PDB file of C-alpha atoms in Angstrom:
ATOM      1  CA  MET A   9       7.252 -15.808  -5.924  1.00 60.00           C
ATOM      2  CA  GLU A  10       8.958 -17.743  -9.193  1.00 84.00           C
ATOM      3  CA  GLU A  11      10.829 -14.918 -11.416  1.00 83.00           C
ATOM      4  CA  ASN A  12       8.772 -15.087 -14.372  1.00 85.00           C
ATOM      5  CA  LEU A  13       5.436 -14.592 -12.609  1.00 86.00           C
ATOM      6  CA  ARG A  14       6.693 -11.498 -10.876  1.00 85.00           C
ATOM      7  CA  TRP A  15       8.545 -10.222 -13.973  1.00 88.00           C
ATOM      8  CA  TYR A  16       4.892 -10.991 -15.360  1.00 88.00           C
ATOM      9  CA  LYS A  17       3.389  -9.048 -12.472  1.00 88.00           C
ATOM     10  CA  GLU A  18       5.547  -6.177 -12.497  1.00 90.00           C
ATOM     11  CA  LYS A  19       5.069  -4.893 -16.225  1.00 90.00           C
ATOM     12  CA  LYS A  20       0.917  -6.024 -15.750  1.00 91.00           C
ATOM     13  CA  LEU A  21       1.791  -2.905 -12.977  1.00 92.00           C
ATOM     14  CA  ASP A  22       4.418  -0.883 -15.267  1.00 92.00           C
ATOM     15  CA  ARG A  23       1.667  -0.266 -17.305  1.00 93.00           C
ATOM     16  CA  LEU A  24      -1.179   0.462 -14.732  1.00 94.00           C
ATOM     17  CA  CYS A  25       1.258   3.047 -12.831  1.00 94.00           C
ATOM     18  CA  GLU A  26       1.484   5.031 -16.183  1.00 94.00           C
ATOM     19  CA  VAL A  27      -2.523   5.215 -16.474  1.00 93.00           C
ATOM     20  CA  LEU A  28      -2.634   5.737 -12.493  1.00 93.00           C
ATOM     21  CA  LEU A  29      -0.075   8.637 -13.046  1.00 91.00           C
ATOM     22  CA  ASP A  30      -2.094   9.937 -15.696  1.00 91.00           C
ATOM     23  CA  LYS A  31      -5.113   9.924 -13.582  1.00 90.00           C
ATOM     24  CA  GLY A  32      -3.393  11.974 -10.676  1.00 90.00           C
ATOM     25  CA  TYR A  33      -2.566   9.935  -7.796  1.00 91.00           C
ATOM     26  CA  LEU A  34       0.354   9.484  -5.813  1.00 94.00           C
ATOM     27  CA  ILE A  35       2.067   6.125  -6.336  1.00 95.00           C
ATOM     28  CA  HIS A  36       4.805   3.786  -4.340  1.00 97.00           C
ATOM     29  CA  ARG A  37       4.687   0.551  -5.512  1.00 96.00           C
ATOM     30  CA  VAL A  38       5.919  -2.241  -3.135  1.00 96.00           C
ATOM     31  CA  PHE A  39       6.408  -6.448  -3.855  1.00 93.00           C
ATOM     32  CA  SER A  40       4.419  -7.605  -0.127  1.00 93.00           C
ATOM     33  CA  VAL A  41       1.730  -6.658   2.276  1.00 93.00           C
ATOM     34  CA  LYS A  42       4.117  -6.265   4.720  1.00 94.00           C
ATOM     35  CA  ASN A  43       6.162  -3.456   2.913  1.00 95.00           C
ATOM     36  CA  ALA A  44       2.421  -1.826   1.904  1.00 95.00           C
ATOM     37  CA  GLN A  45       2.206  -1.756   5.941  1.00 95.00           C
ATOM     38  CA  GLU A  46       5.689  -0.170   6.596  1.00 96.00           C
ATOM     39  CA  LYS A  47       4.921   2.397   3.570  1.00 97.00           C
ATOM     40  CA  ILE A  48       1.291   3.108   4.857  1.00 97.00           C
ATOM     41  CA  LEU A  49       2.679   3.724   8.285  1.00 97.00           C
ATOM     42  CA  SER A  50       5.464   6.191   6.708  1.00 97.00           C
ATOM     43  CA  LEU A  51       2.571   8.147   5.210  1.00 96.00           C
ATOM     44  CA  LEU A  52       0.825   9.291   8.377  1.00 96.00           C
ATOM     45  CA  ASN A  53       1.099  12.457  10.605  1.00 93.00           C
ATOM     46  CA  ARG A  54       1.484  12.004  13.694  1.00 93.00           C
ATOM     47  CA  GLU A  55      -0.240  15.383  13.748  1.00 93.00           C
ATOM     48  CA  GLN A  56      -3.502  14.104  12.111  1.00 93.00           C
ATOM     49  CA  THR A  57      -6.493  11.609  13.168  1.00 93.00           C
ATOM     50  CA  VAL A  58      -6.389   8.218  11.315  1.00 93.00           C
ATOM     51  CA  ALA A  59      -9.450   6.054  10.754  1.00 89.00           C
ATOM     52  CA  LEU A  60      -8.839   2.404   8.916  1.00 87.00           C
ATOM     53  CA  GLY A  61     -11.220   1.175   6.763  1.00 81.00           C
ATOM     54  CA  ASP A  62     -12.354  -2.695   6.311  1.00 75.00           C
ATOM     55  CA  SER A  63      -9.157  -4.894   5.026  1.00 78.00           C
ATOM     56  CA  TRP A  64      -8.485  -8.262   6.236  1.00 73.00           C
ATOM     57  CA  GLU A  65      -4.712  -7.800   4.994  1.00 81.00           C
ATOM     58  CA  LEU A  66      -4.259  -4.241   7.647  1.00 84.00           C
ATOM     59  CA  MET A  67      -6.326  -5.907  10.230  1.00 82.00           C
ATOM     60  CA  ASN A  68      -3.659  -7.986  12.255  1.00 85.00           C
ATOM     61  CA  ASP A  69      -2.693  -6.927  15.609  1.00 87.00           C
ATOM     62  CA  GLU A  70       0.918  -5.388  14.976  1.00 93.00           C
ATOM     63  CA  PHE A  71      -0.396  -2.596  12.392  1.00 93.00           C
ATOM     64  CA  ILE A  72      -2.949  -1.972  14.543  1.00 91.00           C
ATOM     65  CA  SER A  73      -0.844  -1.541  17.683  1.00 92.00           C
ATOM     66  CA  LYS A  74       1.404   0.625  15.413  1.00 94.00           C
ATOM     67  CA  LEU A  75      -1.413   3.132  14.376  1.00 93.00           C
ATOM     68  CA  ARG A  76      -2.369   3.544  18.044  1.00 92.00           C
ATOM     69  CA  GLU A  77       0.956   5.561  18.190  1.00 93.00           C
ATOM     70  CA  PHE A  78      -0.865   7.921  15.852  1.00 94.00           C
ATOM     71  CA  LYS A  79      -3.915   9.847  16.943  1.00 92.00           C
ATOM     72  CA  PHE A  80      -6.041   6.694  15.679  1.00 91.00           C
ATOM     73  CA  TYR A  81      -9.747   6.507  15.611  1.00 87.00           C
ATOM     74  CA  ASN A  82      -9.737   3.073  17.360  1.00 82.00           C
ATOM     75  CA  ARG A  83     -12.949   1.507  16.300  1.00 76.00           C
ATOM     76  CA  PHE A  84     -11.753  -2.221  17.518  1.00 72.00           C
ATOM     77  CA  GLY A  85     -12.177  -1.598  21.912  1.00 70.00           C
ATOM     78  CA  GLU A  86     -15.128  -0.642  23.392  1.00 70.00           C
ATOM     79  CA  ASP A  87     -18.193   1.742  21.717  1.00 74.00           C
ATOM     80  CA  SER A  88     -16.854   0.765  18.548  1.00 73.00           C
ATOM     81  CA  GLU A  89     -20.128   2.564  16.631  1.00 74.00           C
ATOM     82  CA  LYS A  90     -19.285   6.016  18.430  1.00 81.00           C
ATOM     83  CA  VAL A  91     -15.721   5.513  17.311  1.00 79.00           C
ATOM     84  CA  LYS A  92     -16.998   4.882  13.837  1.00 76.00           C
ATOM     85  CA  ARG A  93     -19.663   7.664  13.426  1.00 78.00           C
ATOM     86  CA  GLU A  94     -16.413  10.126  14.849  1.00 81.00           C
ATOM     87  CA  SER A  95     -13.911   8.103  12.733  1.00 80.00           C
ATOM     88  CA  LEU A  96     -16.107  10.383   9.900  1.00 80.00           C
ATOM     89  CA  LEU A  97     -13.965  13.060  10.662  1.00 83.00           C
ATOM     90  CA  ALA A  98     -10.626  11.708  10.298  1.00 87.00           C
ATOM     91  CA  GLU A  99      -8.048  13.744   8.080  1.00 91.00           C
ATOM     92  CA  MET A 100      -6.526  10.725   6.674  1.00 92.00           C
ATOM     93  CA  ALA A 101      -7.887   7.646   5.794  1.00 90.00           C
ATOM     94  CA  ILE A 102      -6.752   4.062   4.863  1.00 92.00           C
ATOM     95  CA  ILE A 103      -8.640   1.869   2.760  1.00 89.00           C
ATOM     96  CA  GLU A 104      -8.193  -1.249   1.482  1.00 89.00           C
ATOM     97  CA  GLY A 105      -9.312  -1.256  -2.818  1.00 90.00           C
ATOM     98  CA  GLU A 106     -11.486  -4.607  -3.769  1.00 90.00           C
ATOM     99  CA  PHE A 107     -10.461  -4.078  -7.559  1.00 93.00           C
ATOM    100  CA  ILE A 108      -8.865  -1.589  -9.634  1.00 95.00           C
ATOM    101  CA  THR A 109      -9.705  -1.452 -13.765  1.00 96.00           C
ATOM    102  CA  LYS A 110      -7.329  -1.162 -16.081  1.00 95.00           C
ATOM    103  CA  ASP A 111      -8.152   2.376 -16.836  1.00 94.00           C
ATOM    104  CA  GLY A 112      -7.481   3.432 -12.943  1.00 93.00           C
ATOM    105  CA  GLN A 113     -10.845   3.421 -11.670  1.00 93.00           C
ATOM    106  CA  ILE A 114     -10.725   1.558  -7.937  1.00 92.00           C
ATOM    107  CA  LEU A 115     -13.855  -0.241  -6.364  1.00 90.00           C
ATOM    108  CA  VAL A 116     -14.233  -0.769  -2.200  1.00 87.00           C
ATOM    109  CA  VAL A 117     -16.709  -2.528  -0.650  1.00 84.00           C
ATOM    110  CA  GLY A 118     -17.105  -2.241   3.015  1.00 75.00           C
ATOM    111  CA  ASP A 119     -19.339  -0.323   5.836  1.00 65.00           C
ATOM    112  CA  TYR A 120     -19.843   3.363   5.888  1.00 57.00           C
ATOM    113  CA  ASN A 121     -16.645   4.422   7.127  1.00 58.00           C
ATOM    114  CA  THR A 122     -14.299   3.046   4.186  1.00 65.00           C
ATOM    115  CA  SER A 123     -17.450   4.460   1.927  1.00 61.00           C
ATOM    116  CA  SER A 124     -17.397   8.027   3.599  1.00 61.00           C
ATOM    117  CA  ALA A 125     -13.658   8.336   3.537  1.00 64.00           C
ATOM    118  CA  LEU A 126     -13.357   8.985  -0.044  1.00 65.00           C
ATOM    119  CA  PHE A 127     -15.802  12.107   0.766  1.00 67.00           C
ATOM    120  CA  GLY A 128     -14.056  12.962   3.789  1.00 73.00           C
ATOM    121  CA  ALA A 129     -10.483  12.226   4.542  1.00 82.00           C
ATOM    122  CA  GLU A 130      -8.271  15.013   3.585  1.00 84.00           C
ATOM    123  CA  ASN A 131      -5.757  12.264   2.274  1.00 90.00           C
ATOM    124  CA  ILE A 132      -6.670   8.851   1.629  1.00 90.00           C
ATOM    125  CA  ILE A 133      -4.294   6.084   1.242  1.00 93.00           C
ATOM    126  CA  VAL A 134      -5.827   2.540  -0.881  1.00 93.00           C
ATOM    127  CA  LEU A 135      -3.638  -0.923  -0.588  1.00 94.00           C
ATOM    128  CA  ILE A 136      -4.096  -2.644  -4.050  1.00 95.00           C
ATOM    129  CA  SER A 137      -2.586  -5.550  -5.289  1.00 94.00           C
ATOM    130  CA  GLU A 138      -1.746  -7.168  -8.749  1.00 93.00           C
ATOM    131  CA  ASN A 139      -4.283  -9.864  -9.027  1.00 93.00           C
ATOM    132  CA  LYS A 140      -7.278  -6.763  -8.576  1.00 94.00           C
ATOM    133  CA  ILE A 141      -6.929  -5.424 -11.698  1.00 95.00           C
ATOM    134  CA  VAL A 142      -9.979  -6.425 -14.002  1.00 96.00           C
ATOM    135  CA  LYS A 143     -11.252  -5.173 -17.571  1.00 96.00           C
ATOM    136  CA  ASP A 144     -13.717  -2.124 -16.338  1.00 96.00           C
ATOM    137  CA  LEU A 145     -16.123  -1.620 -13.741  1.00 94.00           C
ATOM    138  CA  ASN A 146     -19.040  -4.154 -14.651  1.00 95.00           C
ATOM    139  CA  SER A 147     -15.807  -6.897 -14.684  1.00 95.00           C
ATOM    140  CA  GLY A 148     -15.493  -5.494 -11.104  1.00 94.00           C
ATOM    141  CA  PHE A 149     -19.350  -5.292 -10.142  1.00 92.00           C
ATOM    142  CA  GLU A 150     -19.287  -9.014 -11.438  1.00 95.00           C
ATOM    143  CA  LYS A 151     -16.339 -10.005  -9.162  1.00 92.00           C
ATOM    144  CA  ILE A 152     -18.048  -8.215  -6.057  1.00 90.00           C
ATOM    145  CA  ALA A 153     -21.678  -9.942  -7.249  1.00 90.00           C
ATOM    146  CA  GLU A 154     -19.867 -13.425  -7.181  1.00 92.00           C
ATOM    147  CA  HIS A 155     -18.179 -13.018  -3.823  1.00 88.00           C
ATOM    148  CA  GLU A 156     -20.974 -11.524  -1.751  1.00 84.00           C
ATOM    149  CA  LYS A 157     -21.110 -14.307   0.515  1.00 86.00           C
ATOM    150  CA  TYR A 158     -17.602 -13.288   1.673  1.00 82.00           C
ATOM    151  CA  TYR A 159     -18.106  -9.079   1.927  1.00 80.00           C
ATOM    152  CA  LYS A 160     -21.367 -10.469   4.484  1.00 79.00           C
ATOM    153  CA  MET A 161     -18.909 -12.298   6.817  1.00 80.00           C
ATOM    154  CA  ARG A 162     -16.367 -10.185   6.733  1.00 76.00           C
ATOM    155  CA  ALA A 163     -19.115  -6.990   7.369  1.00 74.00           C
ATOM    156  CA  GLU A 164     -20.248  -9.575  10.204  1.00 74.00           C
ATOM    157  CA  LYS A 165     -17.007 -10.425  11.985  1.00 72.00           C
ATOM    158  CA  LEU A 166     -15.851  -6.715  11.836  1.00 68.00           C
ATOM    159  CA  GLN A 167     -19.520  -5.833  13.451  1.00 66.00           C
ATOM    160  CA  ASN A 168     -20.241  -3.687  10.716  1.00 68.00           C
ATOM    161  CA  LYS A 169     -24.237  -3.243  10.913  1.00 64.00           C
ATOM    162  CA  ASN A 170     -25.014  -2.302   7.384  1.00 63.00           C
ATOM    163  CA  ASP A 171     -27.538  -4.304   5.559  1.00 60.00           C
ATOM    164  CA  GLY A 172     -26.083  -5.040   2.109  1.00 63.00           C
ATOM    165  CA  LEU A 173     -22.919  -4.125   0.576  1.00 72.00           C
ATOM    166  CA  SER A 174     -21.636  -0.409   0.387  1.00 77.00           C
ATOM    167  CA  ILE A 175     -19.848  -0.033  -2.652  1.00 79.00           C
ATOM    168  CA  GLY A 176     -17.777   3.206  -3.794  1.00 79.00           C
ATOM    169  CA  ILE A 177     -15.851   3.986  -6.897  1.00 81.00           C
ATOM    170  CA  ILE A 178     -12.429   6.508  -6.890  1.00 83.00           C
ATOM    171  CA  GLU A 179     -12.752   8.128 -10.924  1.00 80.00           C
ATOM    172  CA  ASN A 180      -9.237   9.426 -10.161  1.00 75.00           C
ATOM    173  CA  GLY A 181      -6.882  11.745  -8.239  1.00 70.00           C
ATOM    174  CA  ARG A 182      -7.424  14.979 -10.522  1.00 68.00           C
ATOM    175  CA  LYS A 183     -10.158  16.216  -8.526  1.00 67.00           C
ATOM    176  CA  PHE A 184      -8.087  16.835  -5.315  1.00 67.00           C
ATOM    177  CA  SER A 185      -4.729  17.173  -6.269  1.00 69.00           C
ATOM    178  CA  LYS A 186      -1.890  14.984  -4.481  1.00 76.00           C
ATOM    179  CA  ARG A 187      -4.836  13.489  -1.817  1.00 85.00           C
ATOM    180  CA  ILE A 188      -5.199   9.596  -3.203  1.00 89.00           C
ATOM    181  CA  SER A 189      -2.086   7.785  -2.445  1.00 93.00           C
ATOM    182  CA  LEU A 190      -2.056   4.176  -3.511  1.00 95.00           C
ATOM    183  CA  VAL A 191       0.172   1.781  -2.233  1.00 96.00           C
ATOM    184  CA  ILE A 192       0.542  -0.810  -5.068  1.00 96.00           C
ATOM    185  CA  THR A 193       1.691  -4.905  -3.562  1.00 94.00           C
ATOM    186  CA  THR A 194       2.858  -7.510  -6.488  1.00 93.00           C
ATOM    187  CA  GLU A 195       1.795  -9.716  -3.862  1.00 90.00           C
ATOM    188  CA  ASP A 196      -1.710 -10.672  -4.074  1.00 88.00           C
ATOM    189  CA  THR A 197      -4.019  -9.887  -1.274  1.00 85.00           C
ATOM    190  CA  GLY A 198      -7.298 -10.563  -0.580  1.00 75.00           C
ATOM    191  CA  ILE A 199      -9.870 -12.946  -3.102  1.00 70.00           C
TER     192      ILE A 199
END
């Protein structure tokens, strides 16, 4: 990455991280998606169950293979609907944030596992990147609407059976102390 662009992205993330720390999130900054995957794995506990929400960045064979070393609800095999339902009780949930506002609100789009992770899991790990920063919630909703075909195509490829889009908002990390960890990459993710 060109040095000037990387510097700009890092400064943008510095400002956002100040806001996020004030909102009670645990922050882990990394450069690349590969670094993010390694960081996420380091945050997992082998004694706790783990579920994975919708995320193109984390749906590769290598990462899934490493998740299988944990008590992973593997929804990519047979009877995926049953596994998805069971995974609603996972102790740790890994999800990808679609957008994050400058004041620290995170928008997630996905199947019921992604949305329900916000309510059920004891600990949540959210992957987000610098290119996902938007001005406010309205800007985030506009971007989601712009990319609705992408989200529907992703849902179809991941064999999610819900109609329409499930959208969740994480307001802040204060309500449940040290429950939500953000792994933030400088490298762009998603659309």
